[in-house]
């Protein structure tokens, strides 16, 4: 996992750690956008992605089941179980499916921030 | 070395891919393609009308060529070749020199010389562009006719039907369909099957003209008759694309084709021809597998090797409009030189023919229609000249159990070609397994077997299983990469170690992070074993999304709510309550197929409020979201029905309340009928009960899902208590032994000994576990609680039911509805 480039990223406060179920996801409202935030409690990492399922264009990824494929963190859309990498956003189950956008996440004490705009939009941070 | 390839079809691409894999130093590879698209799968062309996209059909993504240093010129056919200067010039004016030139120009559709073929509405069936034109024309077309009843013609006819033209006629000059592959009797059976599907067929019909005045209106025949049609597809054979080769002075055949030797060289030693444009010993091979073999041989010779082409088997197997059709070896040798066995079942639409040597010792070839499951084995026996052991008719009827079929694979010689498309031998597959590639995908990746047409997949799988078994390895159906166990093994381990949460299970007997496969499977086991509230102990995020929200996610991302209505019996009061609640939360309502009421369109944040009101009216969760017991349907029974033998409603309510919410490998449904008229359709359920004069008949393992299956009689004339005991045992045995997402019907189909074995276990207690099964079921029954109530009454759980965690009061603004018949519905997928 590459380190986050802090300079250009615009961080916004998403929620507190306690608001996110361990090994699960929640949906964050950011202006007019919806961002899915996931807590991989077993590995102490956080990931964020768009909430929109690119397959059927529905706001649902945050309700998907998270897991890993050969160590790569992923989320399965609750609609049709297409899986997406949370490391780089590509669709793991269907090479013709669009990739999803992923965002960097950082923790400050019990507060979670998601980075939008600028920077490289892929990261994992230890909790 | 600089190689120029003319043509980017399947064979041309295969040539490039195999050459790239050889990693030849200093190789320059240039490809000219006539079509606008890079190579695509022409074999599965008709799937384009069946939902596949252009991208699905491409053999490699567009960037494959650049990534591998291949210069691809698309939409730019070569117009001139100068063998003396060793250059080619394309339409665009690009000139390239070459050391080696390869013709992979393929063939074009043959359009017979007759009047009217140049009109609007006349098509050939060859390229994606042809298909696009058909697609546009089909919108207005009412009647289609396909000229040619061969392989491609039948595919084209299927496409016409897929395009929505129900009135489609196949016209064939010969007295039978697929004249090159199957005989008269086989064709008759095939014809009957295709006619049942709505296709019209005319054989012995010689087309002499296409009618119309600029726009096609029909077909005229030699006998003066005509048929009307406004879309006409000509599929009367292929013509090798040899015009460029001929103009460059290469020798071509009198009926077309670039003459090649057994090294695929043309009459110019540095010019090769492969695939459907190449004429080898007066034969054009119109299949992809021999084309691939030619590509291989050409590469070998170009790189200084010495392999030669020795002809190719033209056996084919395909599914035509849902009907299996296969022909292998020599399908019709001269009658006096062989012994023929034929099996024919006109009702089932099955025809099988095998041709053997006179002494009945060797197989020469044959035809299979309606059931081609024996194709792979029979083909191997022909190809490898294997002696027939046992009775010849056994060959015809095929392997009658999977065990036999797999044993047959083991009997093949090591050099038997299992995958003809990719030239992968049995030995290569076994070696891959021995080297540690123990799954189908791993073997596929490692050997390339089964990556083209996929026809050999069952044999490859059998070979993997039997190679592993012959190594003394225990072949297991492991759950996923996070658990090295089958569901049954996991069930036992979780029980013995008394594990209660997904995390505990992963920590103790798994590894990694888990995934969407193992999480629901483990959650289902935990629920079946302990009956804990499924969202407790941190198990909520290990539940399938529907279980996690105790409701079914539907189009648009809203949820549906189904309260339990045991046996379908409901008071007017409760009916009104449902109506009132649905109205209040603006929900669409529908009576389900299982005698309940489904309310759609609930926002996630409204779910606990809706449940709270339903609970107050005396309802509880119907578990419509879970792999759990759903409904027990019932007819009206003896309380009102003049035929009813017993009170089926009371019994259905009793059964439903006993097993409500029972978690299992798959969802379970049941029904109770009050007499043999079977108004509750109990024989189509996972378990069904039918009243008899003497008690209840218990049927099990029906339903089957997408492959419907009738339930089988487990026990007859039972009293009510015994019937419940048997159901306890049956359900518990299923829960403990079935793989994840396996329905009861599939579970029984795979069970050695079938229904007799199951009856021995459940009724005769042959394993001595009946008491244990009953106790375990009773414990689950006793621990039942309504999951909705638990959420409504537990603030921490209730808090999870919001769309935005940082704006809990707001609903998802992207949710939209449309109107339909005075109710709302989800908007269509975009």
mmCIF file with all atom_site columns, C-alpha atoms in Angstrom, chain B residues 253-339:
data_model
loop_
_atom_site.group_PDB
_atom_site.id
_atom_site.type_symbol
_atom_site.label_atom_id
_atom_site.label_alt_id
_atom_site.label_comp_id
_atom_site.label_asym_id
_atom_site.label_entity_id
_atom_site.label_seq_id
_atom_site.pdbx_PDB_ins_code
_atom_site.Cartn_x
_atom_site.Cartn_y
_atom_site.Cartn_z
_atom_site.occupancy
_atom_site.B_iso_or_equiv
_atom_site.pdbx_formal_charge
_atom_site.auth_seq_id
_atom_site.auth_comp_id
_atom_site.auth_asym_id
_atom_site.auth_atom_id
_atom_site.pdbx_PDB_model_num
ATOM 1  C CA . UNK B 1 253 ? -7.838  -24.766 -55.576 1.00 0.00 ? 253 UNK B CA 1
ATOM 2  C CA . UNK B 1 254 ? -10.399 -24.995 -58.341 1.00 0.00 ? 254 UNK B CA 1
ATOM 3  C CA . UNK B 1 255 ? -13.204 -24.490 -55.829 1.00 0.00 ? 255 UNK B CA 1
ATOM 4  C CA . UNK B 1 256 ? -11.248 -21.965 -53.767 1.00 0.00 ? 256 UNK B CA 1
ATOM 5  C CA . UNK B 1 257 ? -8.658  -22.096 -50.997 1.00 0.00 ? 257 UNK B CA 1
ATOM 6  C CA . UNK B 1 258 ? -4.931  -21.361 -50.826 1.00 0.00 ? 258 UNK B CA 1
ATOM 7  C CA . UNK B 1 259 ? -3.051  -24.598 -51.422 1.00 0.00 ? 259 UNK B CA 1
ATOM 8  C CA . UNK B 1 260 ? -0.789  -25.517 -48.465 1.00 0.00 ? 260 UNK B CA 1
ATOM 9  C CA . UNK B 1 261 ? 1.522   -28.414 -47.651 1.00 0.00 ? 261 UNK B CA 1
ATOM 10 C CA . UNK B 1 262 ? 1.560   -30.232 -44.319 1.00 0.00 ? 262 UNK B CA 1
ATOM 11 C CA . UNK B 1 263 ? 3.694   -27.415 -42.848 1.00 0.00 ? 263 UNK B CA 1
ATOM 12 C CA . UNK B 1 264 ? 1.067   -24.832 -43.829 1.00 0.00 ? 264 UNK B CA 1
ATOM 13 C CA . UNK B 1 265 ? 3.400   -23.363 -46.473 1.00 0.00 ? 265 UNK B CA 1
ATOM 14 C CA . UNK B 1 266 ? 1.872   -22.102 -49.712 1.00 0.00 ? 266 UNK B CA 1
ATOM 15 C CA . UNK B 1 267 ? 3.628   -22.499 -53.038 1.00 0.00 ? 267 UNK B CA 1
ATOM 16 C CA . UNK B 1 268 ? 5.941   -19.717 -51.811 1.00 0.00 ? 268 UNK B CA 1
ATOM 17 C CA . UNK B 1 269 ? 7.999   -21.139 -48.954 1.00 0.00 ? 269 UNK B CA 1
ATOM 18 C CA . UNK B 1 270 ? 7.957   -17.925 -46.866 1.00 0.00 ? 270 UNK B CA 1
ATOM 19 C CA . UNK B 1 271 ? 4.212   -17.448 -47.232 1.00 0.00 ? 271 UNK B CA 1
ATOM 20 C CA . UNK B 1 272 ? 1.916   -19.501 -45.011 1.00 0.00 ? 272 UNK B CA 1
ATOM 21 C CA . UNK B 1 273 ? -1.850  -19.927 -44.933 1.00 0.00 ? 273 UNK B CA 1
ATOM 22 C CA . UNK B 1 274 ? -3.881  -21.105 -41.934 1.00 0.00 ? 274 UNK B CA 1
ATOM 23 C CA . UNK B 1 275 ? -7.543  -21.550 -41.030 1.00 0.00 ? 275 UNK B CA 1
ATOM 24 C CA . UNK B 1 276 ? -10.511 -21.419 -43.365 1.00 0.00 ? 276 UNK B CA 1
ATOM 25 C CA . UNK B 1 277 ? -8.582  -19.874 -46.265 1.00 0.00 ? 277 UNK B CA 1
ATOM 26 C CA . UNK B 1 278 ? -6.128  -22.814 -46.417 1.00 0.00 ? 278 UNK B CA 1
ATOM 27 C CA . UNK B 1 279 ? -6.743  -25.804 -48.680 1.00 0.00 ? 279 UNK B CA 1
ATOM 28 C CA . UNK B 1 280 ? -5.039  -28.923 -47.336 1.00 0.00 ? 280 UNK B CA 1
ATOM 29 C CA . UNK B 1 281 ? -5.336  -32.075 -49.434 1.00 0.00 ? 281 UNK B CA 1
ATOM 30 C CA . UNK B 1 282 ? -8.423  -30.691 -51.189 1.00 0.00 ? 282 UNK B CA 1
ATOM 31 C CA . UNK B 1 283 ? -10.171 -30.000 -47.883 1.00 0.00 ? 283 UNK B CA 1
ATOM 32 C CA . UNK B 1 284 ? -11.203 -26.668 -46.336 1.00 0.00 ? 284 UNK B CA 1
ATOM 33 C CA . UNK B 1 285 ? -11.563 -27.091 -42.595 1.00 0.00 ? 285 UNK B CA 1
ATOM 34 C CA . UNK B 1 286 ? -14.514 -24.933 -41.550 1.00 0.00 ? 286 UNK B CA 1
ATOM 35 C CA . UNK B 1 287 ? -14.053 -25.296 -37.782 1.00 0.00 ? 287 UNK B CA 1
ATOM 36 C CA . UNK B 1 288 ? -11.953 -23.330 -35.342 1.00 0.00 ? 288 UNK B CA 1
ATOM 37 C CA . UNK B 1 289 ? -10.064 -26.227 -33.732 1.00 0.00 ? 289 UNK B CA 1
ATOM 38 C CA . UNK B 1 290 ? -8.209  -27.353 -36.895 1.00 0.00 ? 290 UNK B CA 1
ATOM 39 C CA . UNK B 1 291 ? -7.489  -23.674 -37.602 1.00 0.00 ? 291 UNK B CA 1
ATOM 40 C CA . UNK B 1 292 ? -5.831  -23.411 -34.194 1.00 0.00 ? 292 UNK B CA 1
ATOM 41 C CA . UNK B 1 293 ? -3.828  -26.542 -34.900 1.00 0.00 ? 293 UNK B CA 1
ATOM 42 C CA . UNK B 1 294 ? -2.688  -25.030 -38.213 1.00 0.00 ? 294 UNK B CA 1
ATOM 43 C CA . UNK B 1 295 ? -1.603  -21.856 -36.400 1.00 0.00 ? 295 UNK B CA 1
ATOM 44 C CA . UNK B 1 296 ? 0.491   -23.969 -34.041 1.00 0.00 ? 296 UNK B CA 1
ATOM 45 C CA . UNK B 1 297 ? 2.116   -25.892 -36.859 1.00 0.00 ? 297 UNK B CA 1
ATOM 46 C CA . UNK B 1 298 ? 2.868   -22.766 -38.871 1.00 0.00 ? 298 UNK B CA 1
ATOM 47 C CA . UNK B 1 299 ? 4.596   -21.170 -35.841 1.00 0.00 ? 299 UNK B CA 1
ATOM 48 C CA . UNK B 1 300 ? 6.590   -24.307 -35.194 1.00 0.00 ? 300 UNK B CA 1
ATOM 49 C CA . UNK B 1 301 ? 7.848   -24.372 -38.792 1.00 0.00 ? 301 UNK B CA 1
ATOM 50 C CA . UNK B 1 302 ? 8.532   -20.636 -38.947 1.00 0.00 ? 302 UNK B CA 1
ATOM 51 C CA . UNK B 1 303 ? 10.691  -20.998 -35.828 1.00 0.00 ? 303 UNK B CA 1
ATOM 52 C CA . UNK B 1 304 ? 12.636  -23.874 -37.363 1.00 0.00 ? 304 UNK B CA 1
ATOM 53 C CA . UNK B 1 305 ? 10.647  -26.812 -36.002 1.00 0.00 ? 305 UNK B CA 1
ATOM 54 C CA . UNK B 1 306 ? 9.401   -29.790 -37.869 1.00 0.00 ? 306 UNK B CA 1
ATOM 55 C CA . UNK B 1 307 ? 5.763   -30.471 -36.943 1.00 0.00 ? 307 UNK B CA 1
ATOM 56 C CA . UNK B 1 308 ? 3.329   -31.454 -39.651 1.00 0.00 ? 308 UNK B CA 1
ATOM 57 C CA . UNK B 1 309 ? -0.444  -31.362 -40.036 1.00 0.00 ? 309 UNK B CA 1
ATOM 58 C CA . UNK B 1 310 ? -2.122  -34.708 -40.502 1.00 0.00 ? 310 UNK B CA 1
ATOM 59 C CA . UNK B 1 311 ? -5.716  -33.765 -41.141 1.00 0.00 ? 311 UNK B CA 1
ATOM 60 C CA . UNK B 1 312 ? -8.160  -33.138 -38.383 1.00 0.00 ? 312 UNK B CA 1
ATOM 61 C CA . UNK B 1 313 ? -11.176 -34.729 -36.855 1.00 0.00 ? 313 UNK B CA 1
ATOM 62 C CA . UNK B 1 314 ? -14.338 -32.816 -37.742 1.00 0.00 ? 314 UNK B CA 1
ATOM 63 C CA . UNK B 1 315 ? -16.358 -33.953 -34.751 1.00 0.00 ? 315 UNK B CA 1
ATOM 64 C CA . UNK B 1 316 ? -18.642 -31.283 -33.333 1.00 0.00 ? 316 UNK B CA 1
ATOM 65 C CA . UNK B 1 317 ? -20.967 -30.896 -30.441 1.00 0.00 ? 317 UNK B CA 1
ATOM 66 C CA . UNK B 1 318 ? -23.254 -27.952 -29.962 1.00 0.00 ? 318 UNK B CA 1
ATOM 67 C CA . UNK B 1 319 ? -26.496 -26.836 -28.467 1.00 0.00 ? 319 UNK B CA 1
ATOM 68 C CA . UNK B 1 320 ? -28.919 -25.636 -31.105 1.00 0.00 ? 320 UNK B CA 1
ATOM 69 C CA . UNK B 1 321 ? -31.883 -23.700 -29.768 1.00 0.00 ? 321 UNK B CA 1
ATOM 70 C CA . UNK B 1 322 ? -31.566 -25.772 -26.613 1.00 0.00 ? 322 UNK B CA 1
ATOM 71 C CA . UNK B 1 323 ? -31.170 -29.136 -28.355 1.00 0.00 ? 323 UNK B CA 1
ATOM 72 C CA . UNK B 1 324 ? -27.909 -31.084 -28.020 1.00 0.00 ? 324 UNK B CA 1
ATOM 73 C CA . UNK B 1 325 ? -26.507 -32.117 -31.386 1.00 0.00 ? 325 UNK B CA 1
ATOM 74 C CA . UNK B 1 326 ? -23.221 -33.960 -31.818 1.00 0.00 ? 326 UNK B CA 1
ATOM 75 C CA . UNK B 1 327 ? -21.497 -35.855 -34.544 1.00 0.00 ? 327 UNK B CA 1
ATOM 76 C CA . UNK B 1 328 ? -18.139 -37.546 -34.109 1.00 0.00 ? 328 UNK B CA 1
ATOM 77 C CA . UNK B 1 329 ? -15.644 -39.609 -36.072 1.00 0.00 ? 329 UNK B CA 1
ATOM 78 C CA . UNK B 1 330 ? -17.267 -40.925 -39.235 1.00 0.00 ? 330 UNK B CA 1
ATOM 79 C CA . UNK B 1 331 ? -21.000 -40.278 -38.762 1.00 0.00 ? 331 UNK B CA 1
ATOM 80 C CA . UNK B 1 332 ? -22.116 -42.337 -41.768 1.00 0.00 ? 332 UNK B CA 1
ATOM 81 C CA . UNK B 1 333 ? -19.619 -44.788 -43.200 1.00 0.00 ? 333 UNK B CA 1
ATOM 82 C CA . UNK B 1 334 ? -20.780 -46.991 -46.136 1.00 0.00 ? 334 UNK B CA 1
ATOM 83 C CA . UNK B 1 335 ? -23.449 -49.350 -44.738 1.00 0.00 ? 335 UNK B CA 1
ATOM 84 C CA . UNK B 1 336 ? -21.786 -52.635 -45.756 1.00 0.00 ? 336 UNK B CA 1
ATOM 85 C CA . UNK B 1 337 ? -18.501 -51.806 -44.037 1.00 0.00 ? 337 UNK B CA 1
ATOM 86 C CA . UNK B 1 338 ? -19.754 -51.396 -40.521 1.00 0.00 ? 338 UNK B CA 1
ATOM 87 C CA . UNK B 1 339 ? -22.162 -52.409 -37.806 1.00 0.00 ? 339 UNK B CA 1
#
